[in-house]
Amino acid sequence: MITPLDVRSLTLGQLAKAIDHSLLRPELTDEEVRAGIELAKRYNVAAVCVKPCHVRLAAELLAGTEVKVCTVIGFPHGSQTTAVKVYEAQEAVANGATELDMVINIGKLRSGDDEYVLHDIRAVVEAVRGRAIVKVILENAYLTNEQKVRGCRLAEAAGAAFVKTSTGFAPSGCTVEDIRLMRAAVGPHVQIKAAHGIRTLEQALAVLEAGATRIGATATAQILEAFKAQQGESRPAAN
């Protein structure tokens, strides 16, 4: 069972460990990716989420640290065949990833083909069982509330560790209402990852309070520095 974070007593370290620093924009250069990985290491976040081509680099730079290597599977549309997703997952783990953010087959979910969706997720989960966890991205911007709930429950049935709101590439992203809906849709052992549009400390705290335990963010430094500043202001002045 996952214990939700209490935002009222949150520490800087706990907030950092609730963040996956995202490095998924297609135009990022190798130099920019290296800088992003170093930032993730400096703040000791939960994970750095890189494109599959950068998994080996991330694993090398993060060796000996507590920051996990995460990558994406079936990104960003989820329309690859199951066999391709399984291959992507196996290659990612072989290259050093221990967390995989997999995009659900959005069209199949919207079509009501639950059997396909369940098999698609389960195949990836089973391919990396014991070596990596799977976070299933629903891409909520394209789904009704009923489809979001159904997607969450299929991901749970398939053995996913997390359900996630968004890729960051759809027209809209995470909402507090979606986090609450997803939290209510799955059991206490399944975690929620909020992503897309979380750029401020206030937004980060709001989704954590709603039930998320992980945040996908590019504004990691801004969020954590804002928290440090806030904590400094709340301390009594020295005599």
Coordinates of C-alpha atoms in Angstrom, one line a residue:
M1 CA 0.0 0.0 0.0
I2 CA 1.3 3.5 -1.0
T3 CA 1.3 6.1 1.7
P4 CA 0.2 9.5 0.2
L5 CA 2.4 12.5 0.8
D6 CA 1.3 15.0 3.4
V7 CA 2.0 18.4 1.7
R8 CA 1.7 20.2 5.1
S9 CA 4.8 18.4 6.4
L10 CA 6.7 17.9 3.2
T11 CA 10.5 18.2 3.2
L12 CA 12.7 19.3 0.3
G13 CA 14.0 15.7 0.0
Q14 CA 10.5 14.3 -0.2
L15 CA 9.4 16.7 -2.8
A16 CA 12.6 16.0 -4.9
K17 CA 11.8 12.3 -4.7
A18 CA 8.3 12.9 -6.0
I19 CA 9.7 14.4 -9.3
D20 CA 10.8 12.7 -12.5
H21 CA 12.9 15.2 -14.4
S22 CA 11.7 15.1 -18.0
L23 CA 14.1 15.3 -21.0
L24 CA 11.8 14.2 -23.8
R25 CA 11.6 17.1 -26.1
P26 CA 12.6 16.0 -29.6
E27 CA 15.0 18.8 -30.2
L28 CA 17.2 18.3 -27.2
T29 CA 20.9 17.9 -28.0
D30 CA 23.2 15.5 -26.3
E31 CA 24.8 18.4 -24.4
E32 CA 21.4 19.5 -23.2
V33 CA 20.5 16.0 -22.1
R34 CA 23.8 15.7 -20.2
A35 CA 23.1 19.0 -18.4
G36 CA 19.5 17.8 -17.6
I37 CA 20.9 14.6 -16.1
E38 CA 23.4 16.5 -14.0
L39 CA 20.5 18.7 -12.8
A40 CA 18.5 15.6 -11.8
K41 CA 21.6 14.3 -10.0
R42 CA 22.2 17.6 -8.2
Y43 CA 18.7 17.7 -6.8
N44 CA 18.5 14.0 -6.2
V45 CA 15.1 13.6 -7.8
A46 CA 13.3 10.3 -8.1
A47 CA 14.2 9.6 -11.7
V48 CA 15.3 11.3 -15.0
C49 CA 13.1 10.4 -17.9
V50 CA 15.0 10.3 -21.2
K51 CA 14.3 9.2 -24.7
P52 CA 15.3 5.6 -25.5
C53 CA 18.4 6.7 -27.4
H54 CA 19.7 8.4 -24.2
V55 CA 19.1 5.5 -21.7
R56 CA 22.7 4.2 -21.9
L57 CA 24.1 7.8 -21.3
A58 CA 21.8 8.4 -18.4
A59 CA 22.7 5.0 -16.8
E60 CA 26.4 5.9 -17.1
L61 CA 26.0 9.4 -15.7
L62 CA 23.7 8.3 -12.8
A63 CA 25.7 5.2 -11.8
G64 CA 26.2 5.1 -8.0
T65 CA 23.4 7.7 -7.4
E66 CA 19.9 7.2 -6.0
V67 CA 18.3 8.7 -9.2
K68 CA 16.6 6.1 -11.3
V69 CA 16.8 5.9 -15.1
C70 CA 13.4 6.1 -16.8
T71 CA 12.4 6.1 -20.4
V72 CA 9.4 6.0 -22.6
I73 CA 7.8 3.1 -24.5
G74 CA 5.3 3.5 -27.4
F75 CA 5.9 7.2 -27.2
P76 CA 4.1 9.5 -27.8
H77 CA 1.0 8.0 -29.4
G78 CA 0.9 4.4 -28.1
S79 CA 0.1 3.0 -31.6
Q80 CA 3.1 0.7 -32.0
T81 CA 2.3 -3.0 -32.0
T82 CA 2.6 -4.9 -28.8
A83 CA 5.6 -6.8 -30.1
V84 CA 7.4 -3.5 -30.8
K85 CA 6.6 -2.2 -27.3
V86 CA 7.9 -5.3 -25.8
Y87 CA 11.2 -5.0 -27.8
E88 CA 11.5 -1.4 -26.8
A89 CA 11.0 -2.3 -23.1
Q90 CA 13.5 -5.1 -23.2
E91 CA 16.1 -3.0 -24.9
A92 CA 15.6 -0.1 -22.5
V93 CA 16.1 -2.4 -19.5
A94 CA 19.2 -3.9 -21.1
N95 CA 20.6 -0.4 -21.5
G96 CA 20.0 0.5 -17.9
A97 CA 16.4 1.7 -17.4
T98 CA 14.5 0.6 -14.3
E99 CA 11.3 2.6 -14.9
L100 CA 9.3 2.6 -18.1
D101 CA 6.5 5.1 -19.0
M102 CA 4.4 3.3 -21.6
V103 CA 1.7 5.0 -23.7
I104 CA -1.6 3.1 -23.8
N105 CA -3.1 2.4 -27.2
I106 CA -5.4 5.4 -27.1
G107 CA -7.5 4.5 -30.1
K108 CA -8.1 0.9 -28.9
L109 CA -9.1 2.2 -25.5
R110 CA -11.5 4.7 -27.1
S111 CA -12.8 1.9 -29.3
G112 CA -13.7 -0.2 -26.3
D113 CA -11.3 -3.0 -27.1
D114 CA -10.4 -3.7 -23.5
E115 CA -8.9 -7.1 -24.3
Y116 CA -6.3 -5.5 -26.7
V117 CA -5.4 -2.8 -24.2
L118 CA -5.1 -5.3 -21.3
H119 CA -2.8 -7.6 -23.4
D120 CA -0.7 -4.7 -24.7
I121 CA 0.1 -3.5 -21.2
R122 CA 0.5 -6.9 -19.6
A123 CA 2.9 -8.0 -22.3
V124 CA 5.2 -5.1 -21.4
V125 CA 4.8 -5.6 -17.7
E126 CA 5.7 -9.3 -18.0
A127 CA 8.6 -8.6 -20.3
V128 CA 10.4 -6.6 -17.6
R129 CA 9.0 -8.1 -14.4
G130 CA 11.6 -8.0 -11.6
R131 CA 13.8 -5.6 -13.6
A132 CA 11.7 -2.5 -14.1
I133 CA 8.4 -1.0 -13.2
V134 CA 5.8 0.2 -15.7
K135 CA 3.9 3.5 -15.6
V136 CA 1.0 3.5 -18.0
I137 CA 0.3 6.9 -19.7
L138 CA -3.4 7.3 -20.5
E139 CA -3.2 10.7 -22.4
N140 CA -6.3 12.1 -20.7
A141 CA -6.7 14.9 -23.2
Y142 CA -8.3 12.5 -25.6
L143 CA -10.4 10.5 -23.1
T144 CA -13.8 10.9 -21.4
N145 CA -14.0 10.3 -17.7
E146 CA -15.4 6.8 -18.3
Q147 CA -12.4 6.0 -20.5
K148 CA -9.9 7.4 -18.0
V149 CA -11.4 5.1 -15.3
R150 CA -11.5 2.1 -17.6
G151 CA -7.9 2.8 -18.7
C152 CA -6.8 3.0 -15.0
R153 CA -8.5 -0.3 -14.2
L154 CA -7.0 -2.1 -17.2
A155 CA -3.5 -0.9 -16.3
E156 CA -4.0 -2.1 -12.7
A157 CA -5.3 -5.5 -13.9
A158 CA -2.2 -5.8 -16.2
G159 CA 0.1 -5.2 -13.3
A160 CA 1.3 -1.7 -13.9
A161 CA 2.9 0.1 -10.9
F162 CA 1.6 3.6 -11.9
V163 CA -1.0 5.3 -14.1
K164 CA 0.0 8.6 -15.6
T165 CA -2.0 11.5 -16.9
S166 CA -0.2 12.6 -20.1
T167 CA 2.8 12.5 -22.4
G168 CA 3.2 16.2 -22.6
F169 CA 2.5 16.2 -26.3
A170 CA -1.3 16.3 -26.4
P171 CA -3.4 19.6 -26.5
S172 CA -3.8 19.6 -22.7
G173 CA -2.4 17.9 -19.7
C174 CA -2.8 17.2 -16.0
T175 CA -5.7 18.5 -13.9
V176 CA -6.3 18.1 -10.2
E177 CA -9.7 16.7 -11.1
D178 CA -8.1 13.9 -13.2
I179 CA -5.7 13.0 -10.3
R180 CA -8.7 12.6 -8.0
L181 CA -10.6 10.5 -10.6
M182 CA -7.6 8.3 -11.2
R183 CA -6.8 7.9 -7.5
A184 CA -10.4 6.7 -6.9
A185 CA -10.2 4.3 -9.9
V186 CA -7.3 2.2 -8.7
G187 CA -6.3 0.3 -5.6
P188 CA -4.0 1.7 -2.9
H189 CA -1.0 -0.2 -4.3
V190 CA -1.1 1.6 -7.7
Q191 CA 0.5 5.1 -7.8
I192 CA -0.4 8.1 -9.8
K193 CA 2.0 10.2 -11.9
A194 CA 0.9 13.7 -12.8
A195 CA 2.5 15.2 -16.0
H196 CA 2.1 18.0 -18.5
G197 CA 1.8 21.6 -17.4
I198 CA 3.2 21.4 -13.8
R199 CA 5.6 24.3 -13.8
T200 CA 5.1 25.9 -10.4
L201 CA 5.4 24.9 -6.8
E202 CA 1.7 25.6 -6.3
Q203 CA 0.8 23.3 -9.1
A204 CA 3.1 20.5 -7.8
L205 CA 1.7 20.7 -4.3
A206 CA -1.9 20.7 -5.6
V207 CA -1.5 17.4 -7.6
L208 CA 0.3 15.8 -4.6
E209 CA -2.5 16.8 -2.3
A210 CA -5.0 15.3 -4.8
G211 CA -3.3 11.9 -4.7
A212 CA -0.3 11.9 -7.1
T213 CA 2.9 10.5 -5.7
R214 CA 5.1 11.3 -8.7
I215 CA 5.3 14.4 -11.0
G216 CA 6.8 14.6 -14.5
A217 CA 8.3 18.0 -14.9
T218 CA 10.8 20.0 -16.9
A219 CA 10.6 22.9 -14.4
T220 CA 12.3 20.8 -11.7
A221 CA 14.8 23.4 -10.6
Q222 CA 12.1 26.2 -10.4
I223 CA 9.8 24.0 -8.3
L224 CA 12.5 22.9 -5.9
E225 CA 14.1 26.4 -5.6
A226 CA 10.7 27.9 -4.9
F227 CA 10.1 25.3 -2.1
K228 CA 13.5 26.2 -0.6
A229 CA 12.7 29.9 -0.7
Q230 CA 9.3 29.2 0.9
Q231 CA 10.8 27.1 3.7
G232 CA 13.4 29.8 4.4
E233 CA 10.7 32.4 4.7
S234 CA 8.7 30.2 7.1
R235 CA 11.7 29.8 9.5
P236 CA 11.9 32.2 12.4
A237 CA 14.7 34.8 12.1
A238 CA 17.8 34.1 14.1
N239 CA 18.3 36.2 17.3

